[in-house]
Protein backbone atom coordinates (compact mmCIF):
# COMPACT_ATOMS: atom_id res chain seq x y z
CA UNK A 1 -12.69 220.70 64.28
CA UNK A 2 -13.37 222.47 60.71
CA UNK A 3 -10.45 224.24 59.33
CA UNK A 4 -10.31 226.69 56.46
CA UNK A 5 -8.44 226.33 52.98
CA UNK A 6 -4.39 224.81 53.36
CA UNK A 7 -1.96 226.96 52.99
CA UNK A 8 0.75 224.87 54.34
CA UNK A 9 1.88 221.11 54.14
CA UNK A 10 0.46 220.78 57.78
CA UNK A 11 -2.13 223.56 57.91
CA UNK A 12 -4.97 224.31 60.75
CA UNK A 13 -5.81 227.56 60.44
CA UNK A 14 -7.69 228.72 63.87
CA UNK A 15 -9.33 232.06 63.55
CA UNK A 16 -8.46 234.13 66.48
CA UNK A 17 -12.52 235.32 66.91
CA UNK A 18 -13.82 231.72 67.31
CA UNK A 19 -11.62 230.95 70.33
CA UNK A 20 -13.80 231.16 73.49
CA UNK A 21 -13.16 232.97 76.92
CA UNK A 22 -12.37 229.40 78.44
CA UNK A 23 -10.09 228.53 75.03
CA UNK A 24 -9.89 225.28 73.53
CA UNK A 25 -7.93 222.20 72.87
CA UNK A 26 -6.65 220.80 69.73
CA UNK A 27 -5.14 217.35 69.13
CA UNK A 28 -3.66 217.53 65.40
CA UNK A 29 -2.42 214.29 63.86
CA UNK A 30 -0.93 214.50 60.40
CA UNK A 31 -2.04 212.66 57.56
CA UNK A 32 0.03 210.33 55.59
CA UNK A 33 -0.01 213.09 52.65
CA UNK A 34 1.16 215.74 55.46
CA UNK A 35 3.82 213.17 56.50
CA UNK A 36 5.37 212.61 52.85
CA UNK A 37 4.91 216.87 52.31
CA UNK A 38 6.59 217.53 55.17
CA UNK A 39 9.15 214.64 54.44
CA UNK A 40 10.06 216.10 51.08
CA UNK A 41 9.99 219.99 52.79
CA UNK A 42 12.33 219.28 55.30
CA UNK A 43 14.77 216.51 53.29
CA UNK A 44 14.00 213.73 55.65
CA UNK A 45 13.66 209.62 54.72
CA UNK A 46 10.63 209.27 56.40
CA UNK A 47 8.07 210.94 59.33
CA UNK A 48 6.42 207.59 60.38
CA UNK A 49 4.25 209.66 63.10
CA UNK A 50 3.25 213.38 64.12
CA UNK A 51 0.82 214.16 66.76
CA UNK A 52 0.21 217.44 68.88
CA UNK A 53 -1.87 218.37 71.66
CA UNK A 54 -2.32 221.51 71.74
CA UNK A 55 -4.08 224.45 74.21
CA UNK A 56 -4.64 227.89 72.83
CA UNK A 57 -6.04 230.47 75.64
CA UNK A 58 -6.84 234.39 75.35
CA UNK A 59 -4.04 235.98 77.37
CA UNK A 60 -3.74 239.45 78.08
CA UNK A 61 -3.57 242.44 75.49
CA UNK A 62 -5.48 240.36 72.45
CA UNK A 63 -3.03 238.23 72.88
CA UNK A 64 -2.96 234.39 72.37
CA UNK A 65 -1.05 231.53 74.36
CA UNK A 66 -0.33 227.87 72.57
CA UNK A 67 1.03 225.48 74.71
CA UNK A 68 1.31 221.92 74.33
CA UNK A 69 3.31 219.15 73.03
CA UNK A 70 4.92 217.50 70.03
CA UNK A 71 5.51 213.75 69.50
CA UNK A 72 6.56 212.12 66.43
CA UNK A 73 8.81 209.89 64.79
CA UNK A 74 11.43 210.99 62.20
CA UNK A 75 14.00 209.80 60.05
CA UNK A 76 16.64 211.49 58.75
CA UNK A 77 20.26 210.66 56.93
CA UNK A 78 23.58 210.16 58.59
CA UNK A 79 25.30 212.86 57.60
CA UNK A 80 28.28 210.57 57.76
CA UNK A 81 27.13 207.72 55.90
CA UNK A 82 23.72 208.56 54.77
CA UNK A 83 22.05 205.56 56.37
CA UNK A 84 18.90 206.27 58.21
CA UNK A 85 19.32 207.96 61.33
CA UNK A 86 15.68 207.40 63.19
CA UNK A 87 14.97 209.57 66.30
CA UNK A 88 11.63 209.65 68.46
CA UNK A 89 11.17 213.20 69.57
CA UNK A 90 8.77 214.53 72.16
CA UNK A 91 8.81 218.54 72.74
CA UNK A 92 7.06 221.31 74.44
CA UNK A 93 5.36 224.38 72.75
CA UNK A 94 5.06 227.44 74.33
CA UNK A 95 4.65 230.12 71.92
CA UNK A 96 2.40 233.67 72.42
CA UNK A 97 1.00 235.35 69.40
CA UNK A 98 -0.35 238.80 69.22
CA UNK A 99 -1.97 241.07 66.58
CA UNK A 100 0.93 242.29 64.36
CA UNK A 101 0.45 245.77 64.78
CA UNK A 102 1.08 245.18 68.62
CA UNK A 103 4.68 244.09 68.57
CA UNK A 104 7.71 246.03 68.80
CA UNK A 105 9.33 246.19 65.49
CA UNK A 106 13.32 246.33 65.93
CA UNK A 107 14.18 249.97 65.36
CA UNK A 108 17.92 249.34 65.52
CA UNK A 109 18.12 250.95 68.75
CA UNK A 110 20.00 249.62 71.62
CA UNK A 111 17.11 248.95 74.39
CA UNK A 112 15.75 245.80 76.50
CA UNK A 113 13.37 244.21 73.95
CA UNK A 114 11.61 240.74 74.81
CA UNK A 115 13.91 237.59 73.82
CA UNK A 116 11.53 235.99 71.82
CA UNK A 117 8.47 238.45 70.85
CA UNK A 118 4.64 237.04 70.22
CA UNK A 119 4.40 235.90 67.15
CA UNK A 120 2.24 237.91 64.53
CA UNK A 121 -1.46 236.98 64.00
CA UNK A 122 -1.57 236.78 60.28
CA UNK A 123 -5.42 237.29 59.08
CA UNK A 124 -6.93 237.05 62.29
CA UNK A 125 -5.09 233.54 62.26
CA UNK A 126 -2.80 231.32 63.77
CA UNK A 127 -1.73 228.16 61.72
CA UNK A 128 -1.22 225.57 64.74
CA UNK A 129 -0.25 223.11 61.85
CA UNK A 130 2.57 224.83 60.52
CA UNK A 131 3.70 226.08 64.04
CA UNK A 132 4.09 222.53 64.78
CA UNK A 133 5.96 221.87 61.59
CA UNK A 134 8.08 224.89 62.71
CA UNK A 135 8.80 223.40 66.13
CA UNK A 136 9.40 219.86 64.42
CA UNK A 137 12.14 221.34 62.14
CA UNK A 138 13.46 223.24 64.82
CA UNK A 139 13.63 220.23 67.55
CA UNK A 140 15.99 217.78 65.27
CA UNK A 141 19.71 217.82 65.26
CA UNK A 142 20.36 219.58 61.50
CA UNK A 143 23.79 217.13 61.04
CA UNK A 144 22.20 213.65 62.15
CA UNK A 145 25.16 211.16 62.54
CA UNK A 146 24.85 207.54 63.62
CA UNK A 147 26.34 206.56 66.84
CA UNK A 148 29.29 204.36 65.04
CA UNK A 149 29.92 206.68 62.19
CA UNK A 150 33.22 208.40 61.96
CA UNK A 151 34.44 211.04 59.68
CA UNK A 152 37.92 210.33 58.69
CA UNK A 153 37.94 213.67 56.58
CA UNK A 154 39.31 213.81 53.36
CA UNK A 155 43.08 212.78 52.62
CA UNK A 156 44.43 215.95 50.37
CA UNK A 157 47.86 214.97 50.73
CA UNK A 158 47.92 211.77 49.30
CA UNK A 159 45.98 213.04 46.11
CA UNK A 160 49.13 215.78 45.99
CA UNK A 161 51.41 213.68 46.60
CA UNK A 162 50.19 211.24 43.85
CA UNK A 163 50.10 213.86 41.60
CA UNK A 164 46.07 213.99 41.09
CA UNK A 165 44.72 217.78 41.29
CA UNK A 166 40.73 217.95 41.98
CA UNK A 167 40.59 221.04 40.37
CA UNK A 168 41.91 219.89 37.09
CA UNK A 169 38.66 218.54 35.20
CA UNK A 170 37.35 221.94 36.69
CA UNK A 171 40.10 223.92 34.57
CA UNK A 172 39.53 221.56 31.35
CA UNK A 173 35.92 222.47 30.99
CA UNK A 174 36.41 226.01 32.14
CA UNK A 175 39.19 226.29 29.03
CA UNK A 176 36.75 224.66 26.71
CA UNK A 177 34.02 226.57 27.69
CA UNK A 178 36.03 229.70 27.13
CA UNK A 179 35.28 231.00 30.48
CA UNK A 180 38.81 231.47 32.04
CA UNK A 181 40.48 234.33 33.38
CA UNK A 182 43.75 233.79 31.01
């Protein structure tokens, strides 16, 4: 399949008018420059693999259905230790988009509004490639540990009780600099 002009790391742009009655199927595997874009987007080590199959259908009201799956392979940092932390993930997509004049704005208002809306059409397009960049992102664990790392926290007392302040370089350059409150 043809796609127009990137716009993202991982772009497909689909335009909404060249998706048949019966709809279509997509299988989107990212290139190793998409990898190493999205690496650097979303502060991983390393995205080995990313794959998607993907199914977008008309569904009622102009509205469009994607539904599929993710797999890939990611690595990210301990947040502990800051070794890698690699994790094979495999995830569903189910997401509905609709023209963006269609959906309910939030008017502040206290009535039943759907949990998650249809996403907006933007252009008469939906960008399956950054929707599954977007799902990616949103799949991983955001504070990646390793299964034997242990915070022990940081010992304040001891630096009190040794006499060592952590602030105090902080209040020598702030004196030099002239920028103190006194």
């Amino acid at each position: 399949m043809k796609y127009a002009k990137r716009a993202y790391e991982l772009s497909r742009p689909l335009q909404v008018n060249k998706i048949s009655l019966g709809g279509m199927q997509d299988h989107i595997v990212a290139s190793e420059l998409e990898r190493q874009e999205l690496t650097k987007r979303f502060s991983f080590v390393d995205l080995p693999r990313l794959e998607a199959f993907l199914t977008v259908e008309r569904a009622e009201g102009h509205m469009f259905s994607v539904k599929g799956r993710i797999s890939a392979d990611v690595v990210q940092s301990c947040v502990v230790t800051l070794e890698p932390v690699p994790v094979t993930l495999n995830e569903t997509i189910d997401v509905l988009f609709a023209p963006a004049h269609l959906i309910k704005k939030d008017n502040g208002t206290e009535e039943l509004v759907d949990i998650d809306p249809p996403e907006p059409i933007k252009g008469g397009t939906i960008d399956l490639g950054e929707l599954v960049a977007q799902h990616l992102f949103v799949a991983l664990d955001l504070y990646p540990r390793k299964k034997e790392a242990v915070f022990e926290g940081v010992k304040v007392e001891n630096m009190v009780a040794e006499g060592k302040n952590p602030f105090k370089s902080l209040k020598k350059t702030l004196e030099s600099s002239g920028k103190t409150n006194r």
